[in-house]
mmCIF file of N, CA and C and ligand atoms in Angstrom:
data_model
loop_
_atom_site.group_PDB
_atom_site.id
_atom_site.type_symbol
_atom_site.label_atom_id
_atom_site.label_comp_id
_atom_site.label_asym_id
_atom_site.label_seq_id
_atom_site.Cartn_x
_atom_site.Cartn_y
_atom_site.Cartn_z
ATOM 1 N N UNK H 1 -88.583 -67.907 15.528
ATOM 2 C CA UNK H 1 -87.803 -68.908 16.273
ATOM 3 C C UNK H 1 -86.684 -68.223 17.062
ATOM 4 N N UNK H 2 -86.987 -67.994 18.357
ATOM 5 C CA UNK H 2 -86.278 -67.463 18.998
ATOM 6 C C UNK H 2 -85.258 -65.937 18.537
ATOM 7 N N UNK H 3 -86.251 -65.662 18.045
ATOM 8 C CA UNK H 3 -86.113 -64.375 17.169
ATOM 9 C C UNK H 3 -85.375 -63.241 18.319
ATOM 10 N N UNK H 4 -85.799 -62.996 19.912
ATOM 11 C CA UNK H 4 -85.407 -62.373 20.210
ATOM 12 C C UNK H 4 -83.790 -62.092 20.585
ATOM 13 N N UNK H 5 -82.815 -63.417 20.807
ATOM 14 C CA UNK H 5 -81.972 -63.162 20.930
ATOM 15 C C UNK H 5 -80.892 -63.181 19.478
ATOM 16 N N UNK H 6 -81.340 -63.042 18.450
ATOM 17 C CA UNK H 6 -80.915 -62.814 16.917
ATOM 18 C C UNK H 6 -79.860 -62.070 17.235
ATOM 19 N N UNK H 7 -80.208 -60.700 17.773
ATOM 20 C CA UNK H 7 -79.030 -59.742 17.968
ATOM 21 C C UNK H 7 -78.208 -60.025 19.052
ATOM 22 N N UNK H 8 -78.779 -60.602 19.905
ATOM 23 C CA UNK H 8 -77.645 -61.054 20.931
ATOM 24 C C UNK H 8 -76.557 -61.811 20.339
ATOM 25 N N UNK H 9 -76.824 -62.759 19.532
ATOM 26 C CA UNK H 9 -75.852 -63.465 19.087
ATOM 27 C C UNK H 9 -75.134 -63.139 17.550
ATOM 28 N N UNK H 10 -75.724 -61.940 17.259
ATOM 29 C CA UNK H 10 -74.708 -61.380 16.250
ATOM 30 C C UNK H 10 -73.702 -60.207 16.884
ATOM 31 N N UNK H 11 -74.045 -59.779 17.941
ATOM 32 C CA UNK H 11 -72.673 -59.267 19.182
ATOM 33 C C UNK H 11 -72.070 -60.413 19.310
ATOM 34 N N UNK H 12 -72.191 -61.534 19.806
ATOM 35 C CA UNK H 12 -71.515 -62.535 19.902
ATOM 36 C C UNK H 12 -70.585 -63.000 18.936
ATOM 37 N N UNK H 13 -70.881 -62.691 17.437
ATOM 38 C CA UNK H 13 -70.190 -62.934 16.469
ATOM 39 C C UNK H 13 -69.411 -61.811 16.056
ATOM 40 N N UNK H 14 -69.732 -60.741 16.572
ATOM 41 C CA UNK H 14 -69.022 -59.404 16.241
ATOM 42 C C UNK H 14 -67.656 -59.493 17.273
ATOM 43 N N UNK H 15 -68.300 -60.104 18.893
ATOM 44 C CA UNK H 15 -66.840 -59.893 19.780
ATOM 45 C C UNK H 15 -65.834 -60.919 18.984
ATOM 46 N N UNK H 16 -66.564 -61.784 18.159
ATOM 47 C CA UNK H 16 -65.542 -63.272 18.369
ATOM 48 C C UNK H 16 -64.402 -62.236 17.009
ATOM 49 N N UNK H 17 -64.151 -60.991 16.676
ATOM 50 C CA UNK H 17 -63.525 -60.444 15.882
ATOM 51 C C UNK H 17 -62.251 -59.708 16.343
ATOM 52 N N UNK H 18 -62.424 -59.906 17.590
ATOM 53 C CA UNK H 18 -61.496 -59.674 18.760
ATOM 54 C C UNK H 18 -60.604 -60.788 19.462
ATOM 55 N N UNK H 19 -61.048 -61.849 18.749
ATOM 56 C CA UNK H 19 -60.166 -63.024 19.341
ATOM 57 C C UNK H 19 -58.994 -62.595 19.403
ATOM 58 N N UNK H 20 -58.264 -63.531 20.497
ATOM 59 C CA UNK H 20 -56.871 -63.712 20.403
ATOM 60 C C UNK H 20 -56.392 -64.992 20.382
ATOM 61 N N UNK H 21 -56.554 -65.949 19.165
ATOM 62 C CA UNK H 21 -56.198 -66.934 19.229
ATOM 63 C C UNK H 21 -54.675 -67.706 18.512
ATOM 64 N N UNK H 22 -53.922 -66.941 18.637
ATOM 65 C CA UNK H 22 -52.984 -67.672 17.548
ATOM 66 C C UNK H 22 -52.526 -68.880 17.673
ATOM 67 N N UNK H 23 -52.955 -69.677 19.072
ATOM 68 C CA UNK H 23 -52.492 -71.050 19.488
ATOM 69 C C UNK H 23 -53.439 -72.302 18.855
ATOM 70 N N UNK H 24 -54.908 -72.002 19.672
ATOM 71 C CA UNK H 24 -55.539 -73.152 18.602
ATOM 72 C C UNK H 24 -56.249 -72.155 17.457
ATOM 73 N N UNK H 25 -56.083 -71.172 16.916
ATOM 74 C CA UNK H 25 -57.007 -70.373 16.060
ATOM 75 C C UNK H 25 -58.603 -70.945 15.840
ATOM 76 N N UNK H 26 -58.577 -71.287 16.771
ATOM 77 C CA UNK H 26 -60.140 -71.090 16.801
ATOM 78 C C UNK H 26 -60.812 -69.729 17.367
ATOM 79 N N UNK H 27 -61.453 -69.269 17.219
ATOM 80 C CA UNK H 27 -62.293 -67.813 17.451
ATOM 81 C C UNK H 27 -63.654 -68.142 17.710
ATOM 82 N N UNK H 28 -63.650 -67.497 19.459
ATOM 83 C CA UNK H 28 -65.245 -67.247 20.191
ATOM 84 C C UNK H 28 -65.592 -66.309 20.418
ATOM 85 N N UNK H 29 -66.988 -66.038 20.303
ATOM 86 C CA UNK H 29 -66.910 -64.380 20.911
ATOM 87 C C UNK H 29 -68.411 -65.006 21.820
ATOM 88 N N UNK H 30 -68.245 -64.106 22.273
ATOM 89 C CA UNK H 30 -69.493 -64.222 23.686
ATOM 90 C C UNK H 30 -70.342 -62.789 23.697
ATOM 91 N N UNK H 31 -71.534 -62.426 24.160
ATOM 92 C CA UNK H 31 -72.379 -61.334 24.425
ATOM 93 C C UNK H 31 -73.443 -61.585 25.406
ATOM 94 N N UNK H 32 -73.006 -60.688 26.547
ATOM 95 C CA UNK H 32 -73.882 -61.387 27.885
ATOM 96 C C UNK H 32 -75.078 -59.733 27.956
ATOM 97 N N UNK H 33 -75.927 -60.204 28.365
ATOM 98 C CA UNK H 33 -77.353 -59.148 28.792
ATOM 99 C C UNK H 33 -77.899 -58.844 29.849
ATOM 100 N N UNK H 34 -77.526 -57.911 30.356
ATOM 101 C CA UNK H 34 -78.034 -57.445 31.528
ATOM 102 C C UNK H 34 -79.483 -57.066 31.680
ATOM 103 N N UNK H 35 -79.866 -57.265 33.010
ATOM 104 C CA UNK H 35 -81.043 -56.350 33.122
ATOM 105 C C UNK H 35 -81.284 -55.137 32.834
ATOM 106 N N UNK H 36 -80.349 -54.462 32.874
ATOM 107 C CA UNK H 36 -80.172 -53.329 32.717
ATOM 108 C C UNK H 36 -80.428 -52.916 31.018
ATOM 109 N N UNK H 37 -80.110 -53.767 30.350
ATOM 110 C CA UNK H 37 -80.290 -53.806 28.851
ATOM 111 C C UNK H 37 -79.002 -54.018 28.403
ATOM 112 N N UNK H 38 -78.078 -53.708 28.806
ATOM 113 C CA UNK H 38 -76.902 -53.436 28.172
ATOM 114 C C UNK H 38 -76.011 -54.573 27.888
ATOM 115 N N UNK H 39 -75.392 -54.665 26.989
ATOM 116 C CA UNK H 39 -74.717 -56.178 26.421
ATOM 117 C C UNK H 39 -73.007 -55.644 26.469
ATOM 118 N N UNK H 40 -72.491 -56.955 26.972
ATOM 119 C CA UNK H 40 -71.193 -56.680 27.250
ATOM 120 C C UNK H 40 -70.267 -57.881 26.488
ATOM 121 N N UNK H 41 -69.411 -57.641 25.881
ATOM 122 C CA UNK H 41 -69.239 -58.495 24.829
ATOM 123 C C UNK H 41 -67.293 -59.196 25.366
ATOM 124 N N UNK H 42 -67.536 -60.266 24.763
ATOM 125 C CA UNK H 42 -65.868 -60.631 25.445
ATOM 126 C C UNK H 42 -65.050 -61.756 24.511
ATOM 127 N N UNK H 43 -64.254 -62.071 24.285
ATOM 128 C CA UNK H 43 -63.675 -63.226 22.610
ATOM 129 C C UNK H 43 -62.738 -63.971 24.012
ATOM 130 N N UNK H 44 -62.473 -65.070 23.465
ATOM 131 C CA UNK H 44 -61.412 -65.877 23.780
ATOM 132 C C UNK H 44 -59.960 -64.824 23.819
ATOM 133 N N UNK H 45 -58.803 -64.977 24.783
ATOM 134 C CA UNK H 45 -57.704 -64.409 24.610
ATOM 135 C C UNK H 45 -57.129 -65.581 25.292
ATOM 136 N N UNK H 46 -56.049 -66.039 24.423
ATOM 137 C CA UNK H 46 -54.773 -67.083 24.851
ATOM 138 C C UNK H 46 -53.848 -66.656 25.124
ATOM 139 N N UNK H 47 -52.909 -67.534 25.578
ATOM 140 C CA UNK H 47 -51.504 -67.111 26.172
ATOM 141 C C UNK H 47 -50.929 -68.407 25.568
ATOM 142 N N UNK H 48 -49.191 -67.896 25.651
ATOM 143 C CA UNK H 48 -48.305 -68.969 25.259
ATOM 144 C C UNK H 48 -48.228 -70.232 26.357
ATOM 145 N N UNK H 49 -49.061 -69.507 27.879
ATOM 146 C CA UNK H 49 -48.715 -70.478 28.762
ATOM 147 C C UNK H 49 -49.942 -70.908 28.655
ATOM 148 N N UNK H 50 -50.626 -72.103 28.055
ATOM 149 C CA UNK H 50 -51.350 -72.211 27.325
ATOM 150 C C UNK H 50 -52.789 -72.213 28.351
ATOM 151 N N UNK H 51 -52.238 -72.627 29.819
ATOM 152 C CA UNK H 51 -53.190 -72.694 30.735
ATOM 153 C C UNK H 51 -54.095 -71.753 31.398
ATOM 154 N N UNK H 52 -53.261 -70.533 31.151
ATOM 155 C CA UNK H 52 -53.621 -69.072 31.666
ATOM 156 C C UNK H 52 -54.580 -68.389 29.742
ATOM 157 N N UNK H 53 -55.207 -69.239 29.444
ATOM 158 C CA UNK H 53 -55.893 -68.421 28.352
ATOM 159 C C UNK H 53 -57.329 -68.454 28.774
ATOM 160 N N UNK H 54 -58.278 -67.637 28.426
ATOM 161 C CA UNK H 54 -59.118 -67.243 29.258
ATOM 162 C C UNK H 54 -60.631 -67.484 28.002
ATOM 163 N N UNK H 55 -61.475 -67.907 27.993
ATOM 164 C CA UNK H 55 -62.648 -68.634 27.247
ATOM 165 C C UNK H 55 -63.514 -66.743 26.988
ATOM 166 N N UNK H 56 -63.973 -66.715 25.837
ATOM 167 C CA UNK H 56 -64.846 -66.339 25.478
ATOM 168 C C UNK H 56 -66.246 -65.282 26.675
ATOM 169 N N UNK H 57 -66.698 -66.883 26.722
ATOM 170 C CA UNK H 57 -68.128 -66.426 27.833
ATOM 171 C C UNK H 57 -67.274 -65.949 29.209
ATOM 172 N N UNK H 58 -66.318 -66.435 29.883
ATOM 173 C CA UNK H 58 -65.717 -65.931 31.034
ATOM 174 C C UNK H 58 -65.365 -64.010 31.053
ATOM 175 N N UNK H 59 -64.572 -64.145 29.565
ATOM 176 C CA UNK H 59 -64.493 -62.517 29.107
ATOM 177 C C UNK H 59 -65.609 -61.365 29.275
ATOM 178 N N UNK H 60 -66.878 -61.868 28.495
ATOM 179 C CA UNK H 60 -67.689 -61.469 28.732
ATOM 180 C C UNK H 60 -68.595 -61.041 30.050
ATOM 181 N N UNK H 61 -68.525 -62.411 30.558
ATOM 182 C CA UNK H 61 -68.853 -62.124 31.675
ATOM 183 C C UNK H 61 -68.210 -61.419 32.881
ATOM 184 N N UNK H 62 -66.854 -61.234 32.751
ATOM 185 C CA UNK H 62 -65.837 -60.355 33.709
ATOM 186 C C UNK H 62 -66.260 -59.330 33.543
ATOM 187 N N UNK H 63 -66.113 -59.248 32.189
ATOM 188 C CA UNK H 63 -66.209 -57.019 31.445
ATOM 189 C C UNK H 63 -67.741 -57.159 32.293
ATOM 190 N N UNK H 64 -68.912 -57.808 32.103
ATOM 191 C CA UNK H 64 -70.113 -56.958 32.445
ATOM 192 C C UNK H 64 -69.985 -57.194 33.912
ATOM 193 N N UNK H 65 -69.425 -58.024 35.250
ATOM 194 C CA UNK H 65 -69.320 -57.437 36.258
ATOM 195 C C UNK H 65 -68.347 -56.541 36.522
ATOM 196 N N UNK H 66 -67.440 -56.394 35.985
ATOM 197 C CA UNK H 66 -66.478 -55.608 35.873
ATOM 198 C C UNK H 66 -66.775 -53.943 35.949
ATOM 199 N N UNK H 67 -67.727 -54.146 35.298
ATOM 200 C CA UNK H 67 -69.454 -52.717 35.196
ATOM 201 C C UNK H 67 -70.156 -52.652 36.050
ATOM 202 N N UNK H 68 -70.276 -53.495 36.399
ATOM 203 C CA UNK H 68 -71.245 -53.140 37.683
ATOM 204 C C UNK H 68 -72.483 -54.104 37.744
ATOM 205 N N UNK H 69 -72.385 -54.327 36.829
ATOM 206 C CA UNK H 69 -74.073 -55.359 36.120
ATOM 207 C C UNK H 69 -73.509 -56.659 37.353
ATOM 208 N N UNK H 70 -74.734 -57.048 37.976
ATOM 209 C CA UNK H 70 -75.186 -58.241 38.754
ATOM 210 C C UNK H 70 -76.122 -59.119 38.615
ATOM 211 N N UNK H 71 -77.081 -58.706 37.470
ATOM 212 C CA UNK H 71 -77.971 -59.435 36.726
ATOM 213 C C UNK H 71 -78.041 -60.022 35.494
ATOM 214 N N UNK H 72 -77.523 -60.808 35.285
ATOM 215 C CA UNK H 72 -77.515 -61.499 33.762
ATOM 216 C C UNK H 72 -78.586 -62.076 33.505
ATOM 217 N N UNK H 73 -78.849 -61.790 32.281
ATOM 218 C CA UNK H 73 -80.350 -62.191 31.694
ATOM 219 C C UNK H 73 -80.170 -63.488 30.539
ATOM 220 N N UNK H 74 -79.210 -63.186 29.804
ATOM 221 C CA UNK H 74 -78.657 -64.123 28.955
ATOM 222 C C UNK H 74 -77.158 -63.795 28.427
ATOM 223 N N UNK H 75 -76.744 -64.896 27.932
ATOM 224 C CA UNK H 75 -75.330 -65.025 27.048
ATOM 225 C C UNK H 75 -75.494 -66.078 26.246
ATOM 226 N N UNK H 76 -74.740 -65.635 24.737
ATOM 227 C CA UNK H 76 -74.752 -65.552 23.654
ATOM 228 C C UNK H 76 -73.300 -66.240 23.593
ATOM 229 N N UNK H 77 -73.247 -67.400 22.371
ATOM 230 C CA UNK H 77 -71.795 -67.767 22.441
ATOM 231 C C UNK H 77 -71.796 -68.194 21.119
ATOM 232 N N UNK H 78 -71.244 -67.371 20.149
ATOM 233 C CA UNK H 78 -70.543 -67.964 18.544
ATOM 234 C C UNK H 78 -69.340 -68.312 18.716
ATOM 235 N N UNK H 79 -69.680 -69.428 17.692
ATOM 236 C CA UNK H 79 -68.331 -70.001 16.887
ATOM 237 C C UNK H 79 -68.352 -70.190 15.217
ATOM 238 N N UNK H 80 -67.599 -70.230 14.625
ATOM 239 C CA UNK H 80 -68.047 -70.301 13.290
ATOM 240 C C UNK H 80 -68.569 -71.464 12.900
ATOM 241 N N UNK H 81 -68.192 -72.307 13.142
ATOM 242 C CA UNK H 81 -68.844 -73.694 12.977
ATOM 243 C C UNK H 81 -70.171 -73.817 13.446
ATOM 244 N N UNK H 82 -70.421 -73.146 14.840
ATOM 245 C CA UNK H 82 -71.777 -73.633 15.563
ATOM 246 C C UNK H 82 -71.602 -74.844 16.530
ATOM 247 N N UNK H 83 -72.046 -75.048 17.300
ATOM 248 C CA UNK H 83 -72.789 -76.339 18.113
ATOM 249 C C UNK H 83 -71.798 -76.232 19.206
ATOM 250 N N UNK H 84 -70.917 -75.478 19.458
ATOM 251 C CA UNK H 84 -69.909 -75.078 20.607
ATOM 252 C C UNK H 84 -70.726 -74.767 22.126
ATOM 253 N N UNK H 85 -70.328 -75.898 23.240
ATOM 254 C CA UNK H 85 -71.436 -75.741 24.268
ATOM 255 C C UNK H 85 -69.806 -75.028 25.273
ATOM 256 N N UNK H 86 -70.304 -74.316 25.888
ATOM 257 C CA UNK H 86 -69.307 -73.199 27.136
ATOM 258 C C UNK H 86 -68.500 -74.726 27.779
ATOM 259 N N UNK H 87 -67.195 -74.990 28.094
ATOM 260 C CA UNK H 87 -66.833 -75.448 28.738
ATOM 261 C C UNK H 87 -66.240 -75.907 30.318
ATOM 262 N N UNK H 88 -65.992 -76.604 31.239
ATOM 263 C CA UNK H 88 -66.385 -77.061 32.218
ATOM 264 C C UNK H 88 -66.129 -75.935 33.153
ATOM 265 N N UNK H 89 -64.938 -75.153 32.866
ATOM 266 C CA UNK H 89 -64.600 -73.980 33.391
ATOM 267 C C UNK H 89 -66.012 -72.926 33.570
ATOM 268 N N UNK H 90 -66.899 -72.682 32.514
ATOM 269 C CA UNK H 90 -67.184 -71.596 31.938
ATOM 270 C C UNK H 90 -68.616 -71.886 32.749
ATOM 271 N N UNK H 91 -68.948 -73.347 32.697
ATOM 272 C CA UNK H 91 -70.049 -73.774 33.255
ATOM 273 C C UNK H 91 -70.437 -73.250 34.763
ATOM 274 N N UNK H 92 -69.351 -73.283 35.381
ATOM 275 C CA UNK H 92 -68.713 -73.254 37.039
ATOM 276 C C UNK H 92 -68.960 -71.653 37.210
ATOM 277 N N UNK H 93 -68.639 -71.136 36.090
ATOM 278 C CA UNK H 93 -68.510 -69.663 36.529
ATOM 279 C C UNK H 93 -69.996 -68.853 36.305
ATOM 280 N N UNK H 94 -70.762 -69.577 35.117
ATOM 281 C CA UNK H 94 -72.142 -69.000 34.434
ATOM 282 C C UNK H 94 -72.513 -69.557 35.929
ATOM 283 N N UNK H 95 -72.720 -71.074 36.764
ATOM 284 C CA UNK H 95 -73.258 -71.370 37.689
ATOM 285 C C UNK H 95 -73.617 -69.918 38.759
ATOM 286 N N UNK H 96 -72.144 -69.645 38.885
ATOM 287 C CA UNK H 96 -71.497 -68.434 40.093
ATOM 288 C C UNK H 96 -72.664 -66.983 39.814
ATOM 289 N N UNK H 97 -72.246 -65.989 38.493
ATOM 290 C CA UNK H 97 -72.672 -65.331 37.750
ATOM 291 C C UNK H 97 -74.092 -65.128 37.293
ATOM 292 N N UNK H 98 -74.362 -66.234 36.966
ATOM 293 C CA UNK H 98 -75.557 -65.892 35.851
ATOM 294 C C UNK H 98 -76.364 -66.989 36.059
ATOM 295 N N UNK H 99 -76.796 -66.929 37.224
ATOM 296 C CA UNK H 99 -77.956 -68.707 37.559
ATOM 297 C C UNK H 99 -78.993 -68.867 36.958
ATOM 298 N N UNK H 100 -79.389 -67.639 36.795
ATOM 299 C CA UNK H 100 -80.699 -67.345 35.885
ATOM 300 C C UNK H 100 -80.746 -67.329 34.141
ATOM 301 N N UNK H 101 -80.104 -67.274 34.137
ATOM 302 C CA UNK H 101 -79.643 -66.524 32.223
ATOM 303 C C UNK H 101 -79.774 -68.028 31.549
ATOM 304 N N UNK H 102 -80.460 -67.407 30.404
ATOM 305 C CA UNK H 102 -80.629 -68.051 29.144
ATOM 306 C C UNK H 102 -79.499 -68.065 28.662
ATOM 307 N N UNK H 103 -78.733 -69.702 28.341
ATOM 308 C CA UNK H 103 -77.838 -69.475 27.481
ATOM 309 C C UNK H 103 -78.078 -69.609 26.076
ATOM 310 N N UNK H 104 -77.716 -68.737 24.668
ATOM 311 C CA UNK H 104 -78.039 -69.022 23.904
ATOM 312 C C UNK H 104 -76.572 -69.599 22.835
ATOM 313 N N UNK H 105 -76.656 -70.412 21.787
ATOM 314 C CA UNK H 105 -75.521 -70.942 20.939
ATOM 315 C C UNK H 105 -76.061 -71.154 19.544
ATOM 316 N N UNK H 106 -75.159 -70.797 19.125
ATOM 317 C CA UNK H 106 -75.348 -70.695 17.096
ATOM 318 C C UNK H 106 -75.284 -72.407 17.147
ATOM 319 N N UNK H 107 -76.090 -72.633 16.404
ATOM 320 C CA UNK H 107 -75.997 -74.483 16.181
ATOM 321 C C UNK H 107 -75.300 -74.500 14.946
ATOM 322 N N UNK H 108 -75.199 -75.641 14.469
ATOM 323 C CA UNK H 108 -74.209 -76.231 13.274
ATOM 324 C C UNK H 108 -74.860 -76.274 12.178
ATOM 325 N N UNK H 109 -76.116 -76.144 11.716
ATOM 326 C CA UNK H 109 -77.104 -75.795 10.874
ATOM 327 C C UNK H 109 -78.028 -74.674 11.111
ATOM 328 N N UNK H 110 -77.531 -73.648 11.792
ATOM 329 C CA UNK H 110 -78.044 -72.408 11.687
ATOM 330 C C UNK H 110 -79.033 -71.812 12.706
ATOM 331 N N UNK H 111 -79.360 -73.226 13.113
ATOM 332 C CA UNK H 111 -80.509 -73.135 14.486
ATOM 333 C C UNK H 111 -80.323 -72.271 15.266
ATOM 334 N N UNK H 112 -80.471 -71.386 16.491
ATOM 335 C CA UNK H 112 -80.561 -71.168 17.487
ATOM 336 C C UNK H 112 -80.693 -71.988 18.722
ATOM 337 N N UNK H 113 -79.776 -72.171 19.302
ATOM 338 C CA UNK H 113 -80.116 -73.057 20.955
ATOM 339 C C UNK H 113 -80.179 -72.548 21.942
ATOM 340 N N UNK H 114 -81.249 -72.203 22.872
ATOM 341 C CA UNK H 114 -81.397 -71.688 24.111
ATOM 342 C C UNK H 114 -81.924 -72.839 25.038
ATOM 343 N N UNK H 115 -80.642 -72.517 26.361
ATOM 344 C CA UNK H 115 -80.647 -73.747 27.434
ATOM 345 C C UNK H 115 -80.435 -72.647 28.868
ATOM 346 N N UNK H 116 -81.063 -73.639 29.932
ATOM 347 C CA UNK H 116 -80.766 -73.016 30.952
ATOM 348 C C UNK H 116 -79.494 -73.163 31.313
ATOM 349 N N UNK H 117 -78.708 -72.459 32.424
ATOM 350 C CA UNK H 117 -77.426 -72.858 32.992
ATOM 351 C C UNK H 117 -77.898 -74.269 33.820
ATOM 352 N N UNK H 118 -78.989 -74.699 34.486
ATOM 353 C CA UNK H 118 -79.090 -75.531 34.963
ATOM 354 C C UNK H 118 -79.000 -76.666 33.824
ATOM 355 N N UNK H 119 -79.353 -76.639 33.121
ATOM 356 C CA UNK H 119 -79.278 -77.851 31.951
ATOM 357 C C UNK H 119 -77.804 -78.388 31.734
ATOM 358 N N UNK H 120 -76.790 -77.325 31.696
ATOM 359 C CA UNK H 120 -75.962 -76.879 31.607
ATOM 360 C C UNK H 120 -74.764 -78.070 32.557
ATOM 361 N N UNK H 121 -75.475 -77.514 34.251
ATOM 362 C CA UNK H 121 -74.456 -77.797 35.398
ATOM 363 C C UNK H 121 -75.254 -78.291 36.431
ATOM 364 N N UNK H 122 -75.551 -79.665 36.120
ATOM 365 C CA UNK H 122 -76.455 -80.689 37.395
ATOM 366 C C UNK H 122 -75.639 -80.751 38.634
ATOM 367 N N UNK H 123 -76.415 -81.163 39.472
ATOM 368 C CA UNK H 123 -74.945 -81.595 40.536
ATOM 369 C C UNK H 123 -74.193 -80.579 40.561
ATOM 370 N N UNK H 124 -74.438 -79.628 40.719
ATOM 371 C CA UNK H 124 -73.819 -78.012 40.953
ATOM 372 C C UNK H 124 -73.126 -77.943 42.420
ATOM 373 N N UNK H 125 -72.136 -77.387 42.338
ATOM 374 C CA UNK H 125 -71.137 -77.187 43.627
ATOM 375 C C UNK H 125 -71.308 -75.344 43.264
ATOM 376 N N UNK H 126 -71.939 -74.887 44.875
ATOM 377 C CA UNK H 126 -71.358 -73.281 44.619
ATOM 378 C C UNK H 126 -71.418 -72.680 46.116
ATOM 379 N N UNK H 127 -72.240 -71.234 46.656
ATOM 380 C CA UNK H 127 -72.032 -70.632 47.217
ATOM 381 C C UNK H 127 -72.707 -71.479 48.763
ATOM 382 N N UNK H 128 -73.852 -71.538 48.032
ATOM 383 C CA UNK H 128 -74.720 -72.659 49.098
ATOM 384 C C UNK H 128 -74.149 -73.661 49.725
ATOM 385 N N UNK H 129 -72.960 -74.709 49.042
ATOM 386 C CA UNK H 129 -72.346 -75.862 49.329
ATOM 387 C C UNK H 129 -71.549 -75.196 50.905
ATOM 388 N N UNK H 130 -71.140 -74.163 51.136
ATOM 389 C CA UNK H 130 -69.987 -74.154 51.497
ATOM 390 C C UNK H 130 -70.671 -72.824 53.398
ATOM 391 N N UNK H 131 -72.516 -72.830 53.124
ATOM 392 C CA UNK H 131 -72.706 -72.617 54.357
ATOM 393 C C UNK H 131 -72.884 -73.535 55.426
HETATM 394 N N1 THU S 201 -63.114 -71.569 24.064
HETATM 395 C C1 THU S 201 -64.002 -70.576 24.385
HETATM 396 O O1 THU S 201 -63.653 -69.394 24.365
HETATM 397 N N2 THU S 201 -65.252 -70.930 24.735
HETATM 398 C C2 THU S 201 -65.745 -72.198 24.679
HETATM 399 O O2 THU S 201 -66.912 -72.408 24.975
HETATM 400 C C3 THU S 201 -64.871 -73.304 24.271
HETATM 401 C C4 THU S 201 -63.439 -72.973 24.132
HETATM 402 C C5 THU S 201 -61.768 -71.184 23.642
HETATM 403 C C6 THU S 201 -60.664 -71.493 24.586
HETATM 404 C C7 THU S 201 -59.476 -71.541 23.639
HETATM 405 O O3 THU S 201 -59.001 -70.218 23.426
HETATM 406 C C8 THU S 201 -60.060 -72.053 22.332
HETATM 407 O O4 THU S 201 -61.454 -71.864 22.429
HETATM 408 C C9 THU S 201 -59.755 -73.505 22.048
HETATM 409 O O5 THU S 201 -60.093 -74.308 23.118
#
């Protein structure tokens, strides 16, 4: 059962060890996959100004363009609880990033969930809107 991204999403649980959450202490970690093979891993980091704190999957996804990677294949998003879907921010940016990529999420009973970004972000506003 979706056996292949197992390890993707135990990077995902490894970045979320890097959180920086001391505001809502909740802890995400994210692990995005390049074509290239290579997984780039990123946690939630907050700020006191509570608006400037920066999500998990966004982290991730900065560090691997940040590299050079332009192909995302998938991302990986733990929480300890499970069933945590990327939020409206995060949606906008996987749209931008990663149109293609499997997103995958730890469910709340242990499942594995893999969704497209389109599932994700209907009614999509992006690069296209604006030729
Ligand atoms: N958060 C993520 O990192 N990813 C999500 O998908 C949902 C929310 C973070 C933002 C903030 O640091 C904390 O979780 C509480 O909202």
């Amino acid at each position: 059962m979706n056996a292949k991204y197992q390890n993707l999403l135990s990077e995902a649980k490894k970045a979320s060890e890097n959180s920086y959450s001391p505001y809502s202490s909740f802890a995400v970690g994210s692990a995005v996959l390049s074509a290239s093979g290579r997984i780039y891993l990123g946690a939630n980091v907050e700020n006191a100004s509570y608006g400037l704190s920066n999500c998990a999957e966004r982290s991730a996804l900065f560090n691997a363009f940040s590299n050079g990677e332009r192909n995302v294949k998938a991302a990986a998003v733990w929480t300890r609880k499970g069933g945590v879907f990327p939020c409206g921010a995060c949606r906008q940016v996987l749209f931008e990033l990663a149109p293609s990529a499997d997103i995958i999420i730890n469910g709340s009973d242990g499942a594995i969930l893999v969704l497209k970004v389109s599932d994700l972000m209907p009614f999509s506003f992006g690069k296209e809107n604006l030729k």
